[in-house]
Coordinates of C-alpha atoms and ligand atoms in Angstrom, one line a residue:
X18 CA -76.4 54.1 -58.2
X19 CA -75.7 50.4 -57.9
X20 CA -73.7 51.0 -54.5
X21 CA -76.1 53.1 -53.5
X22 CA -78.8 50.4 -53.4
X23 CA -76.3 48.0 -51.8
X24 CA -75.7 50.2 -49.0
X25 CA -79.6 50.8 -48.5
X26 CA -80.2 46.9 -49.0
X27 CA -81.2 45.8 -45.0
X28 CA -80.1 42.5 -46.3
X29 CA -76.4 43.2 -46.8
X30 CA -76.2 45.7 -43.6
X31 CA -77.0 42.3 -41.8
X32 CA -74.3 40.2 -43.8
X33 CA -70.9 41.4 -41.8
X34 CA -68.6 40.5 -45.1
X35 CA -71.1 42.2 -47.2
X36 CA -71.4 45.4 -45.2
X37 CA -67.6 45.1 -45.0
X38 CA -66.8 44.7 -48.9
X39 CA -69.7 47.4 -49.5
X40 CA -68.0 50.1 -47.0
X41 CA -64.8 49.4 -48.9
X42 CA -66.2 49.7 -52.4
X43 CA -67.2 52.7 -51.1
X44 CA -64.1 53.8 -49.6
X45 CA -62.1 53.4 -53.5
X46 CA -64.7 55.1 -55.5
X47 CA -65.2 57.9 -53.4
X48 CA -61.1 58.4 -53.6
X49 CA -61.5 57.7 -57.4
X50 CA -64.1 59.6 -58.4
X51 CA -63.0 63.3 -55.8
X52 CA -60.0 64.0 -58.3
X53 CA -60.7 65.7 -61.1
X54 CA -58.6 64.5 -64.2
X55 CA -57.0 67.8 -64.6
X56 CA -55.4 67.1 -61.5
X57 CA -54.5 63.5 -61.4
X58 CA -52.9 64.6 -65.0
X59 CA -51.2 67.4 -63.2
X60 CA -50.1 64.8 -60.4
X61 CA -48.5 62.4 -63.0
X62 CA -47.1 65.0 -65.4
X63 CA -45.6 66.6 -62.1
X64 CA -44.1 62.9 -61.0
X65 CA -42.9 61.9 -64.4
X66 CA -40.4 65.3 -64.5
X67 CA -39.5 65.3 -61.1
X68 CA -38.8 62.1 -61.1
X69 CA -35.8 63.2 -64.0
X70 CA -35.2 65.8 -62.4
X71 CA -34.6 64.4 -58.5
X72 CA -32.1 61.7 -60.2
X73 CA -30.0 64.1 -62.0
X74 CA -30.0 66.3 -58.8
X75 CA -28.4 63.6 -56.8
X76 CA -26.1 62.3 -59.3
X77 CA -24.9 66.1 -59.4
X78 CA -25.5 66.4 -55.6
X79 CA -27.2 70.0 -56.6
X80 CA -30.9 70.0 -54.4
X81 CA -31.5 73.8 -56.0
X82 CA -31.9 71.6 -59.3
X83 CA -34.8 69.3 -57.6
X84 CA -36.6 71.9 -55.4
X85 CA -38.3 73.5 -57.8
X86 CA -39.9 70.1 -58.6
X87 CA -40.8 69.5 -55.1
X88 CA -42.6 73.2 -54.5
X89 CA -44.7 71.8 -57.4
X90 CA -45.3 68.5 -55.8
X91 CA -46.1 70.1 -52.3
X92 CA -48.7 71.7 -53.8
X93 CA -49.8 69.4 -56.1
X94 CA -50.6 67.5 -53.0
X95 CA -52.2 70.0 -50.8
X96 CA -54.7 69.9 -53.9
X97 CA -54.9 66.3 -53.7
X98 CA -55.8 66.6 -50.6
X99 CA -58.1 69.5 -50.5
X100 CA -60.1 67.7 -53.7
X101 CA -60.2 64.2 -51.7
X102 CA -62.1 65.8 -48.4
X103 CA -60.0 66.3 -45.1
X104 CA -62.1 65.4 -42.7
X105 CA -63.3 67.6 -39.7
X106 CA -60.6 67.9 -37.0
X107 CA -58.0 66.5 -39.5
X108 CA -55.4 67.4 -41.8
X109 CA -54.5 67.7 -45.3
X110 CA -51.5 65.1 -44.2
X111 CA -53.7 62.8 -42.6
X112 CA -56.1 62.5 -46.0
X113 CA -52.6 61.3 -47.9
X114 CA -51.6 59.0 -44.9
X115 CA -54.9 57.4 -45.4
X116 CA -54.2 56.1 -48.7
X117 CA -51.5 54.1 -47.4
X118 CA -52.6 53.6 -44.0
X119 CA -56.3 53.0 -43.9
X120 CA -57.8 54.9 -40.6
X121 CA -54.8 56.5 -39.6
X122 CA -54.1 59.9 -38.3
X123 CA -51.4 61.9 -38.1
X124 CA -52.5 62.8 -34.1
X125 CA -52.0 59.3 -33.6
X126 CA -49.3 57.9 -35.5
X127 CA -47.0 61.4 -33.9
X128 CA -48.1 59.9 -30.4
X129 CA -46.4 56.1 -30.7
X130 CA -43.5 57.5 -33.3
X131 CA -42.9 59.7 -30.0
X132 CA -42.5 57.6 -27.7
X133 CA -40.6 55.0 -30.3
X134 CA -37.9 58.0 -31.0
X135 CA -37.5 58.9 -26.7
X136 CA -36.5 55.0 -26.6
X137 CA -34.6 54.6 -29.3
X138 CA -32.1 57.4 -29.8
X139 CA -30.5 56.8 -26.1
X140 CA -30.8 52.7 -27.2
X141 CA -29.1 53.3 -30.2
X142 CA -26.3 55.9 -29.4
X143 CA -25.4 53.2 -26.5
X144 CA -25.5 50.4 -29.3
X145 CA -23.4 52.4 -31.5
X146 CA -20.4 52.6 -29.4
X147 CA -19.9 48.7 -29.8
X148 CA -20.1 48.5 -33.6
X149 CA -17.9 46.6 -35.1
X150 CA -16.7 47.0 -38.7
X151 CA -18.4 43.9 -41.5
X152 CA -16.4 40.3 -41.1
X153 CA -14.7 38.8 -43.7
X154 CA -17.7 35.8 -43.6
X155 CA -20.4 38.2 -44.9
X156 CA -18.9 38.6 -48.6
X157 CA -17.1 35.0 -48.8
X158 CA -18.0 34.1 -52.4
X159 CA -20.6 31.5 -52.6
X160 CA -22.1 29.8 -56.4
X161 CA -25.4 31.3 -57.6
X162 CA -26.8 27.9 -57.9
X163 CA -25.9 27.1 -54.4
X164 CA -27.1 30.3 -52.9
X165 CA -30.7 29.6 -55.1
X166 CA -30.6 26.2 -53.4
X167 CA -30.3 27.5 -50.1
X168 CA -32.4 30.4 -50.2
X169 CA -35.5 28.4 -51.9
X170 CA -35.0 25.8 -49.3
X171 CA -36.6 28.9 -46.8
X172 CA -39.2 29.9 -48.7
X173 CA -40.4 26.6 -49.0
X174 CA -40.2 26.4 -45.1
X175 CA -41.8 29.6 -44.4
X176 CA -44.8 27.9 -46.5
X177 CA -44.3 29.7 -49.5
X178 CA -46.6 27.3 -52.1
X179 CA -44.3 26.9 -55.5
X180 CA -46.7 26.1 -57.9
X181 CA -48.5 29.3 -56.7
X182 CA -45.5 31.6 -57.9
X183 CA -41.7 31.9 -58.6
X184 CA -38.6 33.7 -57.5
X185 CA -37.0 35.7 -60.6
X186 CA -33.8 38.2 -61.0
X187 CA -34.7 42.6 -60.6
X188 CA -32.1 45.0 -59.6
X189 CA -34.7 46.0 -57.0
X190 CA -36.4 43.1 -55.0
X191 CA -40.0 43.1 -55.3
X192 CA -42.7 40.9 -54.9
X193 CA -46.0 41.3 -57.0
X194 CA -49.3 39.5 -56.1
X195 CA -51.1 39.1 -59.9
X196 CA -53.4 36.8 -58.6
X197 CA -55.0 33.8 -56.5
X198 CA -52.1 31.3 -58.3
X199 CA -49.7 33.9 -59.7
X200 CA -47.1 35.4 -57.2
X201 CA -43.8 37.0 -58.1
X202 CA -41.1 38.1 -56.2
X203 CA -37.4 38.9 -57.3
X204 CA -34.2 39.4 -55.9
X205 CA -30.6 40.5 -56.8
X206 CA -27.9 37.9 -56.4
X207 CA -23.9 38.4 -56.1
X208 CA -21.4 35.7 -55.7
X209 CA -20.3 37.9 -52.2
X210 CA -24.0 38.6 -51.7
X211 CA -25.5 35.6 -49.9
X212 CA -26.3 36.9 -46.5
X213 CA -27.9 39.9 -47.8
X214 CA -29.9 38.1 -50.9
X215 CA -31.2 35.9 -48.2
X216 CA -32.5 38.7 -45.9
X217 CA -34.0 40.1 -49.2
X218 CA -35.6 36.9 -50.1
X219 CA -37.1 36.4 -46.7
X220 CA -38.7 39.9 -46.8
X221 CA -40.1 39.5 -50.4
X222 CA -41.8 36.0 -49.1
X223 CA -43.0 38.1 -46.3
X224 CA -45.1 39.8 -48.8
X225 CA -45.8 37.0 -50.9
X226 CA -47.4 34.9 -48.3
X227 CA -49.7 37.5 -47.1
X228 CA -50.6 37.7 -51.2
X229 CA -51.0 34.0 -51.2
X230 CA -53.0 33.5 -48.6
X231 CA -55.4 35.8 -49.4
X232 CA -59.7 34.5 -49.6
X233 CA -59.1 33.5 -53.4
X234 CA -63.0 33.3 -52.9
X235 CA -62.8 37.2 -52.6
X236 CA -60.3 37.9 -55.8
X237 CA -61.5 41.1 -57.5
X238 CA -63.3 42.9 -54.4
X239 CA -61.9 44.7 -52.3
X240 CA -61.9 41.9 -49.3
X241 CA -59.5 40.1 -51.9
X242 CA -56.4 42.5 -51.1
X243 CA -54.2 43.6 -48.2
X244 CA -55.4 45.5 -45.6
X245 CA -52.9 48.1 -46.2
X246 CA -49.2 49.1 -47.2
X247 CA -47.7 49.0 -43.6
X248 CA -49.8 45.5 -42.6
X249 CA -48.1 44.1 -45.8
X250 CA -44.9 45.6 -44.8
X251 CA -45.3 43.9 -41.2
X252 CA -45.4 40.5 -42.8
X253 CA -41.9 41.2 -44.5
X254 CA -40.5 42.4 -41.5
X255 CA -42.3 40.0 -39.5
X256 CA -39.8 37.6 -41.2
X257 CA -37.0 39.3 -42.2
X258 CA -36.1 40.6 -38.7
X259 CA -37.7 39.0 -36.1
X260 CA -37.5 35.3 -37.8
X261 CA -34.3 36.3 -40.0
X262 CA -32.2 38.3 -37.4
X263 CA -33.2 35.9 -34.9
X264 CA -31.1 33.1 -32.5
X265 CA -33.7 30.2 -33.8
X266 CA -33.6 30.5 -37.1
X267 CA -29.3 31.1 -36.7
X268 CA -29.4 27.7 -34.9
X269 CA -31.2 26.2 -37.7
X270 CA -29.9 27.5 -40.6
X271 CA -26.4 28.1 -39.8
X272 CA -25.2 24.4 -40.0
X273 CA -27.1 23.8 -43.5
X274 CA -25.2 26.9 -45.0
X275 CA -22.1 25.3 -43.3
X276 CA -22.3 22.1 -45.2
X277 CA -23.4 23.3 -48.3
X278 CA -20.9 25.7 -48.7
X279 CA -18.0 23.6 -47.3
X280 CA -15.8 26.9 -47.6
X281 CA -13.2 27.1 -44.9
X282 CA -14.2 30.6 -44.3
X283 CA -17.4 29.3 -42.3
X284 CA -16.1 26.3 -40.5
X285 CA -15.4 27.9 -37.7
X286 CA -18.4 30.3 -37.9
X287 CA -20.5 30.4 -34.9
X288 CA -24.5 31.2 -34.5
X289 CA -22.7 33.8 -32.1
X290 CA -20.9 35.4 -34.6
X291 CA -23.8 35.5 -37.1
X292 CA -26.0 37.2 -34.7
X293 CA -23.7 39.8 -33.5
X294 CA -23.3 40.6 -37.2
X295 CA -27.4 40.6 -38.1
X296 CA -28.3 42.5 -35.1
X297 CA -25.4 44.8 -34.9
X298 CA -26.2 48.8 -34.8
X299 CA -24.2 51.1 -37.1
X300 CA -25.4 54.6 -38.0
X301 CA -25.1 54.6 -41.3
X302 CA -26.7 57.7 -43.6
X303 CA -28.6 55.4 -46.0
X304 CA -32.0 54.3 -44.9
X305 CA -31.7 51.4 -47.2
X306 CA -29.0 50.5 -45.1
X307 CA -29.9 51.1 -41.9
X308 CA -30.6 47.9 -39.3
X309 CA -33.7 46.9 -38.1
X310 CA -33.2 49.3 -35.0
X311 CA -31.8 52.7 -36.8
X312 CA -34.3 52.2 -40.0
X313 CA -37.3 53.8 -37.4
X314 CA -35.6 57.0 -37.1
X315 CA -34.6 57.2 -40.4
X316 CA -38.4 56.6 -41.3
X317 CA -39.8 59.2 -38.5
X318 CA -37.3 62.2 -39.7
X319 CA -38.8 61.7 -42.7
X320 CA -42.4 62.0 -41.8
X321 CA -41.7 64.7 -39.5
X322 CA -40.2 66.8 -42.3
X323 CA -43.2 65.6 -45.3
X324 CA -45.6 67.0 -42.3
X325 CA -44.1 70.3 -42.3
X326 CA -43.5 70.7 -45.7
X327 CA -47.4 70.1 -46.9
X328 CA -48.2 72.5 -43.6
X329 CA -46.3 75.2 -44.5
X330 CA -44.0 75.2 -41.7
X331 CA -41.2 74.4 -43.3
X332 CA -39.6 75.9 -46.5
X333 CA -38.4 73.7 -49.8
X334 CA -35.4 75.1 -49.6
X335 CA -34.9 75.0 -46.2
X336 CA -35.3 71.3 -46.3
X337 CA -31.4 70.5 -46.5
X338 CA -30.9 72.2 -43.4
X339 CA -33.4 71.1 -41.8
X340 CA -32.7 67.3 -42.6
X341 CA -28.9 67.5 -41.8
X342 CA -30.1 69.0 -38.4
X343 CA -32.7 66.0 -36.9
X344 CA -30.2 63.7 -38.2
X345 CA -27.8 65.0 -36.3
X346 CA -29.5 65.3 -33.6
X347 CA -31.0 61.6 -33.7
X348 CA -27.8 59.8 -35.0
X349 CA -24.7 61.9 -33.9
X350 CA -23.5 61.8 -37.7
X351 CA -22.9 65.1 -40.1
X352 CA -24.2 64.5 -42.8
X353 CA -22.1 65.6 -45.6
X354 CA -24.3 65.9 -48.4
X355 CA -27.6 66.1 -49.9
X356 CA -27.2 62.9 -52.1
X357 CA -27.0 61.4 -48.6
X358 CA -28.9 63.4 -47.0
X359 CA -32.5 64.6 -48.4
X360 CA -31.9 63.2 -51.5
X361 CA -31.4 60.2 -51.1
X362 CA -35.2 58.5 -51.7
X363 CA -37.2 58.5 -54.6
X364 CA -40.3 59.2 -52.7
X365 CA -41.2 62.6 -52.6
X366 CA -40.2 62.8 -56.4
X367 CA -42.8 59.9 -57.0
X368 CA -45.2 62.8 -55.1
X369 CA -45.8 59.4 -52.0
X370 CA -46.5 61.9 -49.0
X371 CA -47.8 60.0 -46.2
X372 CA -45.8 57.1 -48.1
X373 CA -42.7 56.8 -45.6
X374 CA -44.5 56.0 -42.2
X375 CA -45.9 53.0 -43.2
X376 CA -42.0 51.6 -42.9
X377 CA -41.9 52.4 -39.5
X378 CA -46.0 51.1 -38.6
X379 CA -45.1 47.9 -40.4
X380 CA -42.0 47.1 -37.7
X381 CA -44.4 48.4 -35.0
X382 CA -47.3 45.9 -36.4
X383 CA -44.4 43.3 -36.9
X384 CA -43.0 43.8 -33.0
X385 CA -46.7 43.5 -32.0
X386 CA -47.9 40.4 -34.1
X387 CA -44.4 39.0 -32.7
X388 CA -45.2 39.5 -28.8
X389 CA -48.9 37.8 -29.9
X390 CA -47.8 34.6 -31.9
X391 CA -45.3 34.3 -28.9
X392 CA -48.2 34.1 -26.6
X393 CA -50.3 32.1 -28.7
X394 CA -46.8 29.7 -29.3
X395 CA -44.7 29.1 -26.5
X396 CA -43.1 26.4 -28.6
X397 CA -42.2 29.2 -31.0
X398 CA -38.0 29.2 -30.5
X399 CA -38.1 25.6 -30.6
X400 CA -39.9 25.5 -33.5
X401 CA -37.7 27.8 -35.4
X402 CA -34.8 26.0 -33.7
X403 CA -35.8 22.9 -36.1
X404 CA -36.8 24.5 -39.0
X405 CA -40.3 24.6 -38.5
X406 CA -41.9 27.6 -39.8
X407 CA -45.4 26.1 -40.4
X408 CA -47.1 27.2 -36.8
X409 CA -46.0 30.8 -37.4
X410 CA -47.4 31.1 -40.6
X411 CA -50.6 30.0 -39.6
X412 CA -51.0 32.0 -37.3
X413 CA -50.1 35.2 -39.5
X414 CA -52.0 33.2 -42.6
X415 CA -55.1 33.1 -40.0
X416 CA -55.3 36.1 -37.9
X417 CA -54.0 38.5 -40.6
X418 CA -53.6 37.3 -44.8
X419 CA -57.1 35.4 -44.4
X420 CA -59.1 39.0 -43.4
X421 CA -58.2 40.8 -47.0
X422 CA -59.3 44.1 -46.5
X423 CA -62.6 43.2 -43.8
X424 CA -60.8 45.6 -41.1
X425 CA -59.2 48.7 -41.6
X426 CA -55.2 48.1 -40.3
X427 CA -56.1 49.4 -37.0
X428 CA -58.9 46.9 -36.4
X429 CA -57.3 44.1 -37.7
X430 CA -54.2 44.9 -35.3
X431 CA -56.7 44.8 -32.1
X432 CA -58.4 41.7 -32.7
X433 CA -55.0 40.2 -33.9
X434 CA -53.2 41.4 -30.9
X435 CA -55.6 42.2 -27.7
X436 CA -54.6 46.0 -28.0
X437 CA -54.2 49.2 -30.1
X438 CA -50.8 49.6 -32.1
X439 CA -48.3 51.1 -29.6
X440 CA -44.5 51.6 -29.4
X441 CA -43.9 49.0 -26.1
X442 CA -43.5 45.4 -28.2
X443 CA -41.0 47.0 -30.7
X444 CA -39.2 48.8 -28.4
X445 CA -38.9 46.3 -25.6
X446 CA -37.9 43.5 -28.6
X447 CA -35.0 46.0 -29.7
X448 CA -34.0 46.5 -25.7
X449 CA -33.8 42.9 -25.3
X450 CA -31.4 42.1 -28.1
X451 CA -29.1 45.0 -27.8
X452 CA -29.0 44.0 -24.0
X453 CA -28.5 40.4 -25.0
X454 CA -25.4 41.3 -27.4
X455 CA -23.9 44.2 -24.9
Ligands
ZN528 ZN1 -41.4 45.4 -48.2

């Protein structure tokens, strides 16, 4: 009753960040009140169980043991779906995809992934050719306390505000925004870890700026959080790739690690040798593993195949098939079994449809907020060259963390960028690098 009167209030319609906070209010009762309890207690029963049952199925490499599960959490989310109103013209998928991806739908999401998987599958069977197998470098043993040193050293020059949170030890990275004052993130560390604890790190303060620099003003309404899974994802990748993978940053960071470490295994390292190692292309059968390039098709085979499964078009149990097919197709690789192959991710057992392409639209927001700091900065590389992080995360802090929730992803991508999200800035970015290191 109480939003009802906001949204009839002349007053607020008038007030742009009113109407905006009211039409998201709106927005999460409406998908909290649509569910009935039986079925959100279905949907979390149904999760908890498969959950069990999808790790024991990939520790035994046995899918006939998980699929079961899955029938129940395919239909578990066609009711979801069906209770939560798909919308005239759409599909059940697109209703899921919304949670995650406010405004999306599947129509257009298919028509960049598309064109992303055209470019990419000839870019990366070309790329593959030249991989070369992991240098010595990568896992030279480095002290924790030194590696801590180091890696806080980038946080604090990506702008991430100490006092305001802390970096603390998960066997999963994370980062956690409790708060205005109050952001976590974790990492893993290994002595023979430090390139990849650093890449983690830079991803996790990805997500923790956007948290910090949310309107404080706004903490508790909706125009107090992220705009949406794959914007916050963009932020992560927005550092972790484009920054982290990058020449700059190399030329920056690569003499500090040098003369920290004082191991003889890096004196003679190079930037060059760095970046061939950070931006190389392997096809690996892990998307956890997969680089920055490879990780899109990994994330587009499995939206393709979530699609079909909610439709109807594709089987549970032929799923296995079906998986080990497009990935062949896409990546030249058999691969030689389910537990890395289709069961690989915990997703689907968590019952996330429309969870997975938010991966892949956070590296398309990323490759499109990159191209549009890089207007708005020509003095980017140079920046980055000297360990100046501060103009790039205004920029992001401004045109994207300060909004909260104000526009939906899409919106917030046009006025951030001059244009609707498309597959050209990621694609060409990924051209340009592979060309660079042919
Ligand atoms: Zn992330």
């Amino acid at each position: 009753e109480l939003l009802a009167a906001c949204e009839a209030d002349p007053a607020l319609a008038a007030d742009a960040a009113a109407a905006a906070g009211l039409r998201e209010i709106r927005r999460d009762y409406d998908r909290a009140t649509r569910l009935p309890t039986e079925l959100v207690r279905a949907c979390s029963e149904a999760a908890s169980r498969a959950m069990l049952a999808w790790r024991q199925a990939r520790e035994e490499n046995r899918f006939a043991a998980f699929a079961p599960w899955l029938q129940r959490i395919v239909e578990l989310s066609r009711e979801r779906a069906a209770a939560l109103g798909v919308p005239p013209g759409g599909t059940p998928y697109d209703v899921l995809l919304d949670e995650y991806e406010p405004g999306a739908t599947s129509r257009e999401v298919d028509a960049v992934f598309a064109r992303l998987r055209a470019g990419l599958v000839p870019l990366l069977r070309a790329a593959a050719g030249r991989a070369v197998t992991e240098p010595g470098w990568k896992r030279a043993r480095i002290p924790l306390p030194l590696q801590r040193a180091l890696v806080e050293g980038v946080m604090e020059r990506m702008g991430f505000d100490a006092r305001a949170g802390r970096l603390d030890e998960s066997a999963h990275p994370f980062c956690d925004g409790i708060g205005p004052g109050d952001t976590r993130l974790t990492t893993r560390w290994a002595e023979d870890g430090f390139f990849t604890t650093l890449a983690a790190v830079m991803h996790e303060t990805g997500h923790a700026l956007y948290e910090q620099n949310l309107p404080a003003d706004r903490f508790g309404q909706p125009l107090g959080e992220a705009a949406g899974t794959a914007v916050h994802e963009s932020q992560a990748r927005l550092w972790e790739n484009f920054v982290g993978r990058g020449r700059p940053f190399w030329e920056w960071v690569l003499p500090r690690i040098r003369d920290a470490v004082g191991d003889p295994a890096f004196a003679a390292l190079t930037v060059d040798d760095v970046c061939r190692e950070v931006g190389a292309v392997r096809p690996v059968l892990l998307r956890i593993e997969a680089d920055e390039a490879a990780y899109n098709l990994h994330v587009m085979l499995r939206y393709d195949l979530e699609r079909a499964l909610l439709a109807g078009d594709l089987a549970v149990d032929e799923l296995p098939g079906a998986w080990n097919e497009r990935f062949a197709a896409d990546f030249g690789v058999e691969v030689p079994d389910d537990a890395r192959g289709c069961l690989q991710d915990v997703h689907w057992a968590a019952g996330g449809f429309g969870y997975f392409p938010t991966y892949a639209l956070g590296n398309l927001y990323a490759g499109q907020l990159w191209e549009a700091v890089r207007r708005a900065l020509p003095g980017l590389d140079d920046d980055l060259r000297r360990g100046e992080f501060g103009g790039l995360a205004e920029w992001l802090r401004a045109n994207v963390h300060a909004h909260g929730r104000r526009f939906t992803p899409p919106e917030l991508c046009e006025r951030a960028t001059g244009r609707p999200l498309g597959h050209e800035a990621l694609l060409g970015y990924l051209r340009e690098k592979l060309a660079a290191m042919a």
